[in-house]
Coordinates of C-alpha atoms in Angstrom, one line a residue:
M14 CA 0.1 0.0 -0.1
D15 CA 2.0 3.1 -0.9
G16 CA 1.5 6.4 1.6
E17 CA -0.8 8.6 -1.3
V18 CA -4.2 6.6 -0.4
V19 CA -3.4 6.4 3.2
A20 CA -2.5 9.9 3.8
L21 CA -5.7 10.9 1.7
S22 CA -8.3 9.0 3.6
R23 CA -6.7 10.6 6.7
V24 CA -6.8 14.3 6.1
I25 CA -10.3 14.6 5.5
P26 CA -11.3 17.8 7.7
D27 CA -15.1 17.1 7.8
P28 CA -16.1 13.4 7.8
A29 CA -19.8 14.5 8.7
A30 CA -20.2 16.1 5.5
R31 CA -19.7 12.9 3.4
D32 CA -23.0 10.9 2.4
H33 CA -23.4 7.5 3.7
L34 CA -23.5 4.7 1.3
R35 CA -24.5 1.0 3.0
F36 CA -23.9 -1.4 0.6
L37 CA -23.3 -5.4 1.1
T38 CA -21.3 -8.3 -0.7
C39 CA -22.5 -11.4 -1.9
G40 CA -22.2 -14.6 -4.2
S41 CA -21.1 -17.8 -4.4
V42 CA -18.7 -19.4 -1.6
D43 CA -15.1 -18.8 -2.3
D44 CA -16.0 -16.1 -4.9
G45 CA -13.8 -13.7 -2.5
K46 CA -16.4 -11.4 -0.3
S47 CA -14.0 -11.3 2.5
T48 CA -10.8 -10.4 1.0
L49 CA -12.3 -8.0 -0.9
I50 CA -13.7 -6.3 1.8
G51 CA -10.1 -6.5 3.7
R52 CA -8.5 -5.0 0.3
L53 CA -11.0 -2.0 0.7
L54 CA -10.0 -1.3 4.5
Y55 CA -6.5 -1.6 3.5
D56 CA -6.4 0.2 0.5
T57 CA -8.4 2.6 2.0
G58 CA -6.1 3.1 5.2
Q59 CA -8.5 1.9 7.7
V60 CA -6.5 -0.7 9.0
A61 CA -4.7 0.4 12.2
D62 CA -0.9 -0.6 13.2
D63 CA -2.3 -3.3 15.7
Q64 CA -4.8 -4.8 13.3
L65 CA -1.9 -4.9 10.9
A66 CA 0.5 -6.5 13.0
A67 CA -2.2 -9.0 14.0
L68 CA -3.1 -9.6 10.6
E69 CA 0.3 -10.4 9.8
R70 CA 0.4 -13.2 12.6
D71 CA -2.7 -14.5 11.3
S72 CA -1.8 -14.7 7.8
R73 CA 1.0 -16.8 8.7
R74 CA -1.3 -19.1 10.8
F75 CA -4.7 -19.5 8.9
G76 CA -3.8 -17.4 5.5
A77 CA -4.4 -18.9 2.2
A78 CA -2.4 -16.5 0.5
G79 CA 0.9 -17.8 0.7
D80 CA 3.6 -15.2 1.8
D81 CA 1.0 -12.4 1.2
L82 CA -1.3 -11.1 3.5
D83 CA -4.7 -12.7 3.7
F84 CA -6.8 -9.8 3.9
A85 CA -10.1 -12.0 4.7
L86 CA -8.9 -12.8 7.9
L87 CA -9.8 -8.8 9.0
L88 CA -13.7 -10.2 8.5
D89 CA -13.4 -13.7 9.3
G90 CA -13.8 -13.1 13.2
L91 CA -15.2 -16.6 14.5
E92 CA -13.0 -19.2 14.7
A93 CA -15.4 -21.9 12.9
E94 CA -14.8 -19.0 10.0
R95 CA -11.3 -19.6 10.1
E96 CA -11.0 -22.8 10.1
Q97 CA -13.3 -23.6 7.6
G98 CA -12.5 -20.6 5.9
I99 CA -16.1 -19.3 4.6
T100 CA -18.3 -16.5 6.3
I101 CA -20.9 -17.7 8.4
D102 CA -22.6 -14.5 9.9
V103 CA -23.2 -11.1 8.8
A104 CA -20.0 -8.9 9.5
H105 CA -20.2 -5.3 9.3
R106 CA -17.1 -2.8 8.6
Y107 CA -16.9 1.0 7.6
F108 CA -14.7 2.7 5.7
S109 CA -14.3 6.1 4.1
T110 CA -12.8 7.3 1.3
A111 CA -12.4 11.6 0.3
R112 CA -16.2 11.3 -0.8
R113 CA -18.0 9.1 1.2
N114 CA -18.3 7.3 4.1
F115 CA -19.4 3.4 3.4
I116 CA -21.0 0.7 5.6
V117 CA -20.6 -2.8 4.1
A118 CA -22.0 -6.1 5.4
D119 CA -20.0 -9.0 4.4
T120 CA -22.9 -12.0 4.1
P121 CA -22.6 -15.4 3.5
G122 CA -22.1 -17.2 -0.1
H123 CA -22.7 -20.8 1.5
E124 CA -25.9 -21.9 0.0
Q125 CA -26.7 -22.8 4.0
Y126 CA -26.5 -19.6 5.1
T127 CA -28.4 -18.0 2.2
R128 CA -30.9 -16.2 5.1
N129 CA -28.2 -14.7 6.7
M130 CA -27.1 -12.8 3.6
A131 CA -30.9 -11.9 3.2
T132 CA -30.6 -10.7 6.6
G133 CA -27.6 -8.1 5.6
A134 CA -29.6 -6.9 2.4
S135 CA -32.4 -5.6 4.7
G136 CA -31.3 -1.6 4.5
C137 CA -28.7 -1.6 1.9
D138 CA -28.5 1.1 -0.9
A139 CA -26.7 -1.0 -3.3
A140 CA -24.6 -4.6 -3.8
V141 CA -21.6 -6.1 -4.7
I142 CA -22.2 -9.1 -6.2
L143 CA -19.3 -10.9 -6.9
V144 CA -18.2 -13.3 -9.6
D145 CA -15.1 -15.6 -9.8
A146 CA -13.5 -15.3 -13.1
T147 CA -12.8 -19.0 -13.3
R148 CA -16.1 -20.5 -12.3
G149 CA -18.4 -17.7 -13.9
L150 CA -22.1 -17.1 -13.0
T151 CA -23.7 -20.0 -10.6
A152 CA -27.1 -20.8 -9.2
Q153 CA -26.0 -19.2 -6.3
T154 CA -25.2 -15.9 -8.0
E155 CA -28.6 -16.0 -9.5
R156 CA -30.1 -16.5 -6.4
H157 CA -28.6 -13.7 -4.7
S158 CA -29.4 -11.6 -6.9
R159 CA -32.9 -12.3 -7.4
I160 CA -33.0 -11.9 -3.3
V161 CA -31.4 -8.6 -3.4
S162 CA -34.2 -7.3 -6.1
L163 CA -36.3 -8.8 -3.9
F164 CA -35.8 -6.5 -0.8
G165 CA -35.6 -3.4 -2.9
I166 CA -32.1 -3.0 -3.8
R167 CA -31.4 -1.1 -6.9
H168 CA -28.3 -0.5 -7.5
V169 CA -25.7 -3.6 -8.3
I170 CA -22.1 -3.9 -9.3
L171 CA -20.6 -6.5 -10.7
A172 CA -17.2 -7.5 -9.6
V173 CA -15.2 -10.2 -11.6
N174 CA -13.1 -11.1 -9.2
K175 CA -9.5 -13.3 -9.9
I176 CA -9.3 -12.0 -13.1
D177 CA -5.8 -12.4 -12.1
L178 CA -6.1 -16.0 -12.3
V179 CA -7.5 -15.9 -16.1
D180 CA -4.2 -13.9 -17.1
Y181 CA -6.5 -10.5 -17.2
D182 CA -8.4 -12.1 -20.1
P183 CA -10.6 -9.2 -21.2
S184 CA -12.8 -12.0 -22.9
V185 CA -13.5 -13.6 -19.9
F186 CA -15.0 -10.3 -18.2
D187 CA -17.0 -9.5 -21.2
A188 CA -18.8 -12.8 -21.5
L189 CA -19.1 -13.0 -17.7
A190 CA -20.6 -9.0 -18.1
S191 CA -22.8 -9.8 -21.0
G192 CA -24.0 -12.8 -19.4
Y193 CA -25.0 -11.4 -16.1
A194 CA -26.6 -8.4 -17.8
A195 CA -29.2 -10.8 -20.0
F196 CA -29.9 -12.2 -16.7
A197 CA -31.1 -9.0 -14.5
A198 CA -32.6 -7.5 -17.5
G199 CA -35.5 -9.5 -15.8
L200 CA -34.9 -7.9 -12.4
A201 CA -36.2 -4.6 -11.2
F202 CA -32.4 -3.0 -10.6
R203 CA -32.1 0.8 -11.8
S204 CA -28.3 0.5 -13.0
V205 CA -25.7 -2.7 -13.3
A206 CA -22.0 -2.0 -13.4
A207 CA -19.8 -4.5 -14.0
V208 CA -15.9 -4.2 -13.0
P209 CA -12.9 -6.6 -13.3
I210 CA -10.8 -6.8 -10.1
S211 CA -8.2 -9.0 -8.5
A212 CA -8.7 -8.7 -4.4
R213 CA -5.7 -10.1 -3.7
Q214 CA -3.5 -8.5 -6.2
G215 CA -5.5 -5.2 -5.4
D216 CA -6.2 -4.5 -9.1
N217 CA -9.0 -2.2 -9.9
V218 CA -10.2 -2.1 -6.8
V219 CA -8.7 1.3 -5.1
R220 CA -5.9 1.5 -7.6
R221 CA -6.0 0.9 -11.1
G222 CA -3.0 -1.0 -11.6
P223 CA -0.9 -1.7 -14.6
R224 CA -2.9 -4.9 -15.6
L225 CA -5.7 -3.8 -16.7
P226 CA -5.3 -1.5 -19.7
W227 CA -8.0 -2.9 -21.6
F228 CA -10.8 -1.9 -19.3
G229 CA -11.8 2.1 -19.6
G230 CA -14.2 1.8 -16.8
P231 CA -14.4 2.9 -12.9
T232 CA -12.6 1.2 -10.3
L233 CA -14.6 -0.6 -7.7
I234 CA -14.3 2.5 -5.4
D235 CA -15.3 5.0 -8.2
A236 CA -17.9 3.0 -9.1
L237 CA -19.1 3.0 -5.5
E238 CA -18.7 7.0 -4.8
G239 CA -20.6 7.2 -8.1
L240 CA -23.7 5.0 -6.9
P241 CA -26.7 7.9 -5.9
V242 CA -28.2 7.3 -1.9
E243 CA -31.7 7.2 -2.1
D244 CA -33.3 8.3 1.2
N245 CA -36.8 9.1 0.2
R246 CA -38.2 8.5 3.3
L247 CA -38.9 12.4 4.0
S248 CA -40.8 12.5 1.2
R249 CA -43.0 9.3 1.9
P250 CA -46.4 10.0 3.9
F251 CA -45.7 10.1 7.4
R252 CA -46.2 6.8 9.1
F253 CA -45.6 6.5 13.0
L254 CA -45.3 2.4 14.0
V255 CA -46.2 2.3 17.4
Q256 CA -44.0 0.2 19.6
Y257 CA -44.9 0.7 23.3
V258 CA -47.9 2.1 25.0
N259 CA -46.0 4.7 27.6
R260 CA -48.1 4.9 30.5
P261 CA -46.0 5.3 34.0
D262 CA -49.1 7.3 36.0
H263 CA -52.7 7.6 35.5
A264 CA -51.8 11.6 34.3
F265 CA -49.6 10.8 31.2
R266 CA -50.5 8.2 28.0
G267 CA -48.1 8.2 24.9
Y268 CA -47.2 6.0 22.4
A269 CA -43.6 5.7 21.5
G270 CA -41.6 4.7 18.2
T271 CA -39.7 5.4 15.6
V272 CA -41.2 8.1 12.4
A273 CA -41.2 5.3 10.1
S274 CA -41.6 8.3 7.1
G275 CA -42.5 11.4 6.3
R276 CA -43.1 14.6 9.1
L277 CA -45.2 15.6 12.0
R278 CA -46.0 18.9 13.9
A279 CA -47.3 19.2 17.4
G280 CA -51.0 19.9 16.4
D281 CA -51.4 18.0 13.5
Q282 CA -54.1 15.6 13.5
V283 CA -53.6 11.9 12.5
V284 CA -55.5 8.8 12.0
V285 CA -55.0 5.5 13.9
S286 CA -54.7 2.6 11.4
P287 CA -56.1 0.4 10.8
S288 CA -59.2 1.6 13.4
G289 CA -59.9 4.9 11.3
K290 CA -60.0 7.0 14.8
A291 CA -59.0 10.7 14.4
A292 CA -57.0 12.8 17.0
T293 CA -54.9 15.5 17.4
V294 CA -50.8 15.2 18.5
S295 CA -50.7 17.7 21.7
R296 CA -47.1 16.8 22.6
I297 CA -43.9 15.2 20.8
V298 CA -41.9 13.9 23.5
T299 CA -38.2 13.1 23.5
W300 CA -35.3 12.3 26.5
E301 CA -34.5 15.7 25.8
G302 CA -37.6 17.3 26.4
D303 CA -40.5 18.2 24.0
R304 CA -40.3 19.1 20.5
T305 CA -42.3 21.1 17.9
S306 CA -41.8 18.4 15.0
A307 CA -40.6 14.8 14.0
E308 CA -39.3 13.1 11.1
A309 CA -38.2 10.2 9.9
G310 CA -35.9 8.6 11.5
D311 CA -36.6 10.0 15.1
A312 CA -37.9 8.5 18.4
V313 CA -40.6 9.9 20.5
T314 CA -43.5 9.3 21.9
L315 CA -46.3 10.8 20.8
V316 CA -49.2 12.1 23.4
L317 CA -52.7 12.7 21.8
K318 CA -55.5 15.3 23.3
E319 CA -58.4 13.0 22.6
E320 CA -58.8 9.7 24.4
V321 CA -59.0 7.1 21.6
D322 CA -57.8 3.3 21.6
V323 CA -54.4 2.9 20.2
A324 CA -52.5 -0.2 20.6
R325 CA -48.9 -1.6 19.9
G326 CA -48.9 -2.4 16.2
D327 CA -50.9 0.5 15.1
V328 CA -50.1 2.7 12.8
L329 CA -50.3 6.8 13.1
A330 CA -51.0 8.8 9.5
L331 CA -52.1 12.0 8.3
P332 CA -55.5 12.0 7.2
H333 CA -55.4 12.8 3.9
A334 CA -52.3 10.0 3.0
R335 CA -53.2 6.7 5.3
P336 CA -52.3 3.3 4.7
A337 CA -55.2 1.1 3.5
S338 CA -56.7 -1.1 5.8
V339 CA -56.5 -4.8 4.2
E340 CA -57.0 -8.1 5.5
R341 CA -55.7 -10.0 2.3
F342 CA -52.5 -9.2 -0.3
S343 CA -49.6 -10.6 -2.8
A344 CA -46.2 -11.2 -1.3
S345 CA -43.4 -12.6 -2.5
L346 CA -41.6 -15.0 0.1
L347 CA -38.1 -15.8 0.2
W348 CA -38.1 -19.4 2.6
M349 CA -35.8 -19.4 5.4
D350 CA -36.9 -22.3 7.3
D351 CA -35.1 -26.0 6.8
R352 CA -38.7 -27.3 7.1
P353 CA -40.4 -26.9 3.9
F354 CA -43.6 -24.9 3.4
T355 CA -46.6 -26.7 4.1
R356 CA -50.3 -25.5 4.0
D357 CA -51.2 -27.5 7.3
R358 CA -48.8 -25.4 9.3
A359 CA -49.7 -22.5 11.3
Y360 CA -47.8 -19.3 10.7
R361 CA -48.3 -16.0 12.3
I362 CA -47.2 -12.5 10.5
R363 CA -45.2 -10.0 11.9
I364 CA -45.3 -7.0 9.8
G365 CA -44.6 -3.3 11.2
G366 CA -45.4 -3.7 15.0
R367 CA -48.1 -5.8 14.4
T368 CA -48.7 -9.8 14.8
A369 CA -51.3 -11.9 13.5
P370 CA -52.2 -15.4 12.8
V371 CA -52.4 -15.4 8.9
R372 CA -53.1 -18.0 6.2
V373 CA -50.4 -18.6 3.4
Q374 CA -51.5 -19.7 -0.1
L375 CA -48.6 -20.2 -2.7
T376 CA -50.0 -18.9 -5.9
E377 CA -46.9 -20.0 -8.2
P378 CA -42.9 -20.2 -7.6
E379 CA -40.6 -17.5 -9.2
A380 CA -37.9 -18.0 -11.8
G381 CA -35.4 -20.5 -10.1
A382 CA -37.9 -22.4 -7.7
A383 CA -39.5 -25.7 -7.3
A384 CA -43.2 -26.5 -7.3
G385 CA -43.3 -25.8 -3.7
L386 CA -41.1 -24.0 -1.4
D387 CA -38.2 -25.3 0.2
L388 CA -34.8 -23.7 2.2
N389 CA -33.7 -20.7 -0.1
E390 CA -36.4 -20.8 -2.8
I391 CA -38.6 -17.7 -3.8
A392 CA -42.2 -17.6 -4.4
A393 CA -45.4 -15.7 -5.0
A394 CA -48.2 -16.2 -2.3
E395 CA -51.2 -14.7 -1.2
L396 CA -51.6 -13.9 2.5
T397 CA -55.0 -13.7 4.7
L398 CA -55.0 -12.2 8.2
S399 CA -57.5 -13.2 10.7
S400 CA -58.0 -9.2 11.1
P401 CA -57.3 -5.9 9.1
I402 CA -53.7 -4.0 9.0
A403 CA -52.5 -0.9 8.0
F404 CA -51.1 -1.6 4.9
D405 CA -48.4 0.1 2.3
P406 CA -46.9 -1.9 -0.3
F407 CA -43.1 -2.6 0.3
A408 CA -42.7 -0.6 -3.2
D409 CA -43.7 2.6 -1.2
D410 CA -42.6 2.2 1.7
P411 CA -40.0 -0.9 2.9
A412 CA -40.5 0.1 6.5
M413 CA -44.6 -1.0 6.1
G414 CA -44.3 -4.2 3.6
G415 CA -41.4 -5.8 5.0
F416 CA -42.6 -9.1 7.3
V417 CA -41.6 -12.5 8.6
L418 CA -43.2 -15.1 8.8
I419 CA -43.1 -17.3 12.0
D420 CA -43.9 -20.7 12.9
R421 CA -46.5 -20.9 15.6
E422 CA -44.9 -24.3 16.6
T423 CA -41.7 -23.6 16.6
G424 CA -41.5 -20.1 17.1
A425 CA -39.1 -19.7 14.2
V426 CA -38.8 -17.4 11.5
A427 CA -40.2 -19.6 8.5
A428 CA -39.6 -16.6 5.9
A429 CA -38.8 -13.0 5.1
G430 CA -41.1 -11.5 2.6
V431 CA -42.6 -8.1 1.0
A432 CA -46.0 -6.8 0.6
R433 CA -46.8 -6.4 -3.4
A434 CA -50.3 -5.1 -3.4
A435 CA -54.0 -5.6 -1.5
L436 CA -56.3 -8.3 -2.4
G437 CA -60.4 -8.7 -2.2
Q438 CA -61.0 -4.6 -2.0
A439 CA -59.4 -1.0 -2.9
G440 CA -56.7 -0.1 -1.7
H441 CA -59.0 3.7 -0.9
I442 CA -61.5 1.8 1.3
Y443 CA -61.2 3.1 5.1
P444 CA -62.8 2.5 8.4
T445 CA -64.9 4.8 9.4
A446 CA -64.5 6.1 13.0
E447 CA -67.6 6.1 15.1
A448 CA -68.8 9.2 16.3
V449 CA -69.9 7.8 19.8
S450 CA -67.6 5.6 21.3
R451 CA -67.3 2.6 22.9
R452 CA -66.6 4.1 26.1
D453 CA -69.7 6.3 26.2
R454 CA -71.7 3.3 24.7
S455 CA -70.8 1.4 28.2
R456 CA -71.5 4.8 30.5
L457 CA -75.1 4.9 28.7
N458 CA -75.8 0.7 29.0
G459 CA -74.7 0.9 32.3
H460 CA -72.2 -2.2 31.6
E461 CA -69.3 -3.0 29.3
G462 CA -70.1 -4.7 25.8
G463 CA -68.6 -8.2 25.2
A464 CA -68.4 -11.6 23.2
I465 CA -69.2 -14.5 25.3
W466 CA -68.3 -17.5 22.8
L467 CA -69.6 -20.6 23.8
T468 CA -67.9 -23.9 22.0
G469 CA -68.3 -27.6 22.5
L470 CA -69.3 -30.6 20.8
P471 CA -72.8 -31.1 19.1
G472 CA -75.2 -31.6 22.0
S473 CA -72.8 -30.2 24.5
G474 CA -75.5 -27.7 25.7
K475 CA -74.2 -24.4 24.0
S476 CA -77.6 -22.8 22.7
T477 CA -79.4 -24.1 26.2
I478 CA -76.7 -22.1 28.0
A479 CA -76.9 -19.1 26.0
T480 CA -80.6 -18.9 26.3
A481 CA -80.7 -19.5 30.1
L482 CA -78.2 -16.9 30.4
E483 CA -79.6 -14.5 28.4
L484 CA -82.9 -14.2 29.9
K485 CA -80.8 -13.8 33.4
L486 CA -79.1 -10.9 32.3
H487 CA -82.3 -9.7 30.7
A488 CA -83.6 -9.7 34.0
R489 CA -81.0 -7.5 35.0
G490 CA -81.5 -5.1 32.5
I491 CA -78.3 -6.2 30.6
R492 CA -78.6 -5.2 26.6
T493 CA -77.6 -8.7 24.6
V494 CA -78.2 -10.7 21.9
L495 CA -77.9 -13.9 20.7
L496 CA -75.8 -15.5 17.6
D497 CA -77.1 -19.0 17.2
G498 CA -74.9 -21.3 14.4
D499 CA -78.0 -22.5 13.3
N500 CA -79.4 -19.4 12.9
L501 CA -76.8 -18.0 11.0
R502 CA -76.8 -21.0 8.6
H503 CA -80.2 -20.0 7.5
G504 CA -79.4 -16.2 6.9
L505 CA -76.2 -14.6 6.7
N506 CA -74.1 -17.8 6.0
R507 CA -76.8 -20.0 4.1
D508 CA -74.0 -20.2 1.4
L509 CA -71.3 -22.0 3.4
G510 CA -71.0 -25.8 3.4
F511 CA -68.8 -27.8 6.1
S512 CA -65.2 -28.0 4.5
P513 CA -62.5 -26.8 6.5
E514 CA -62.5 -23.6 4.5
D515 CA -66.2 -23.0 4.8
R516 CA -66.4 -23.9 8.6
A517 CA -63.5 -21.2 9.1
E518 CA -65.2 -18.4 7.2
N519 CA -68.3 -19.1 9.2
V520 CA -67.1 -18.2 12.3
R521 CA -65.2 -15.4 10.8
R522 CA -68.5 -13.9 9.4
A523 CA -70.2 -15.0 13.2
G524 CA -67.2 -12.9 14.8
E525 CA -67.2 -9.9 12.7
V526 CA -71.3 -9.8 13.8
A527 CA -70.5 -10.3 17.6
R528 CA -67.8 -7.8 16.8
L529 CA -70.2 -5.0 15.8
F530 CA -72.5 -5.5 18.4
V531 CA -69.6 -5.4 20.7
E532 CA -68.6 -2.1 19.6
G533 CA -72.3 -1.2 20.0
G534 CA -72.0 -2.0 23.6
V535 CA -74.1 -5.0 23.7
I536 CA -73.3 -8.2 25.2
S537 CA -72.9 -11.1 22.5
L538 CA -74.0 -14.8 23.5
C539 CA -72.4 -16.6 20.6
A540 CA -73.2 -20.2 20.5
F541 CA -71.3 -22.0 17.8
V542 CA -69.6 -25.5 17.4
S543 CA -66.5 -23.6 16.1
P544 CA -64.6 -26.6 15.9
G545 CA -61.2 -24.9 15.4
I546 CA -58.4 -23.1 17.8
A547 CA -57.4 -20.7 15.0
A548 CA -60.3 -19.8 14.2
R549 CA -61.5 -18.8 17.5
Q550 CA -58.7 -17.2 18.5
A551 CA -58.8 -15.0 15.1
V552 CA -61.9 -14.0 16.9
R553 CA -60.7 -13.1 20.1
E554 CA -58.1 -10.9 18.3
R555 CA -60.7 -9.2 16.6
M556 CA -62.4 -7.9 19.5
P557 CA -61.7 -5.1 22.0
P558 CA -59.2 -5.5 25.1
N559 CA -61.2 -7.4 27.5
G560 CA -63.8 -7.9 25.0
F561 CA -64.1 -12.0 24.8
L562 CA -64.5 -14.7 26.7
E563 CA -64.2 -18.4 25.7
V564 CA -66.2 -20.7 27.2
F565 CA -65.7 -24.3 26.9
V566 CA -68.9 -26.6 27.1
D567 CA -67.5 -29.6 28.2
A568 CA -69.5 -32.8 27.3
P569 CA -68.0 -36.1 26.4
L570 CA -69.1 -37.3 23.1
G571 CA -71.1 -40.2 24.6
A572 CA -73.4 -37.5 26.4
C573 CA -73.7 -35.7 23.6
R574 CA -74.4 -38.8 21.6
A575 CA -77.1 -39.9 24.1
R576 CA -78.5 -36.5 24.4
D577 CA -78.6 -35.9 20.6
P578 CA -81.2 -33.5 20.7
K579 CA -81.6 -32.4 17.2
G580 CA -80.8 -36.3 15.9
L581 CA -77.3 -35.3 14.2
Y582 CA -75.6 -38.3 15.3
A583 CA -78.1 -40.6 14.9
R584 CA -78.0 -39.5 10.7
A585 CA -74.4 -39.7 11.1
D586 CA -74.4 -43.0 12.0
A587 CA -76.7 -43.7 9.5
G588 CA -74.5 -42.1 7.0
G589 CA -76.5 -39.2 6.5
I590 CA -74.2 -36.8 7.8
A591 CA -70.3 -37.4 6.2
D592 CA -69.0 -34.5 8.4
L593 CA -70.5 -34.2 12.0
T594 CA -68.1 -32.7 14.2
G595 CA -66.8 -35.3 16.6
V596 CA -67.6 -37.9 14.4
G597 CA -66.7 -37.7 10.6
S598 CA -64.5 -34.2 11.5
P599 CA -62.4 -33.5 14.4
Y600 CA -63.2 -30.4 17.1
E601 CA -59.9 -28.9 18.6
P602 CA -61.1 -28.2 22.2
P603 CA -59.7 -24.8 23.9
S604 CA -56.5 -25.0 25.2
D605 CA -56.6 -22.0 27.7
P606 CA -60.7 -21.2 28.2
D607 CA -61.7 -18.4 30.4
L608 CA -64.4 -20.6 31.8
V609 CA -64.9 -24.5 31.6
L610 CA -68.7 -25.9 32.4
D611 CA -69.1 -29.8 32.9
T612 CA -72.5 -29.9 32.0
L613 CA -72.3 -33.6 33.6
A614 CA -71.9 -31.8 36.7
F615 CA -74.5 -29.3 36.6
G616 CA -77.7 -27.9 34.1
P617 CA -77.9 -25.1 32.6
E618 CA -79.0 -22.6 35.1
T619 CA -76.0 -23.5 37.4
A620 CA -73.9 -22.6 34.2
A621 CA -75.6 -19.3 33.5
D622 CA -74.9 -18.4 37.0
R623 CA -71.1 -19.2 36.5
I624 CA -70.6 -17.3 33.6
I625 CA -72.4 -14.3 35.1
A626 CA -70.3 -14.7 38.2
L627 CA -67.4 -14.4 35.7
L628 CA -69.0 -11.3 34.6
E629 CA -69.2 -9.5 37.0
S630 CA -65.7 -10.7 38.6
R631 CA -64.4 -9.1 35.0
R632 CA -66.5 -6.0 35.7
W633 CA -68.3 -6.6 32.1
I634 CA -71.7 -6.0 34.0
P635 CA -72.1 -4.6 37.9
A636 CA -72.6 -6.9 40.7
A637 CA -75.6 -7.8 41.7

């Protein structure tokens, strides 16, 4: 390393005045990513004397460059990486030139660690994709390029490395550059530049060198310095993702989070998404004190003038530019689980600050994927949530449109994805905020609204208990509505059959009806077999806080058969009903219900009294 470049990087008068470029390096294993970054650090004067001495020692012990320095050892910090000569984790390094500050993510090349590479892509402005000149384009090169495109990186530099091992042959470089350009034409890149380099020898990385006279393009560092930094968060609509409801005492309620995009001023009106409730920002609180405004990247606590329901995962937006409220959307998924995707496995989605159950349906694999979805493969999908979320496509706002899927059984991240477009409804449809709040309705009624969800096998006694309960509550002046499964099957849900999908839809619709009554301050008595745990949980999550009670009407199958008030079991035994719950179709009992009623131990009147006692203890209704 000659002294001029080192001196250049150490006499910058005002480093804070330079902009920042975040980029990652990726490619197949052994393409030389760590060596390249080590060379960049060394040739830009970022290696301190003690680090250089350690590198010299480590090169003699671990190095693969003979008597020369092995620059990869500046990054391969894990002992396992040094022993194997590969990068396992994502390593971030920082360096500067006279024109720009850089943050670089060295990501794994081995197929086994592609998920780590996807993590490294998050938040980067550009990607340097390495290709070994002796091996050419590989499947991993193409896979990494698709992932880079998927996660919104629009500027790519193809670094054809190890050009020294092909005697600096321009024809090799030209063939690889043209081949990659043809492949990348189908991706969403705005710019693709190709440069020949030798990371080990230093050719065309920071200095041009004498061995590539035929190449008239930039060095790698020149190409990186010339890329645009496109931070358009300030120009996007205002989005504030609520991460925490801060209530240290009865006098203060604030909503903490980070401004994802746009600007906000104290006194602005905001809308809570997805509920549609409006409020005015009275204070913008920070650790240093109140501020008059906040913008993208600021971590603040917002205090609202009006009392509105805001929960973690909600999004605050300006009324004229709010996100859509959707339950279904299209997406692209990168599968990150060792276990392949299956439709019968339960998943949860974490998008923005919200986590919710989700149903995933693959629509078609994207290029390079098999018919299913295995580790490291990409596919298009449709996602259906149990309740609406505030929605912006990833292309409009990565902070809103990026998400992960979580396997509900293992808790592991199963996939990373980007939201594409809302489905099933127009993106300009928003919930209308109620003029009369649920709290006001509760004061008028003298009791809370809520849903009492009675679930159990056919013949367990759900409807009988619900009827007895309604009579007792009516006698005490409590406003109720009785929603019975058979009644809804004759009207609202008459178009549904008894397939697993139709049963889930039956419960979803019933839950939506119950929720509307709950918001109106009414206690909904819901008697439904509702055999699936996931469907019942989805209803619970749609209800207001402390607005749902799951009551398990527990009666063994034999007792239900003996009662058989509607003759269902007799018809099922005769072959007239093929999918009766408990006979031809499974029932999933609640794992943690709010109340269990043993109908062998007591009758419907006592069961109704026990529910009333629970309502009093939860303060839904006043004590008698």
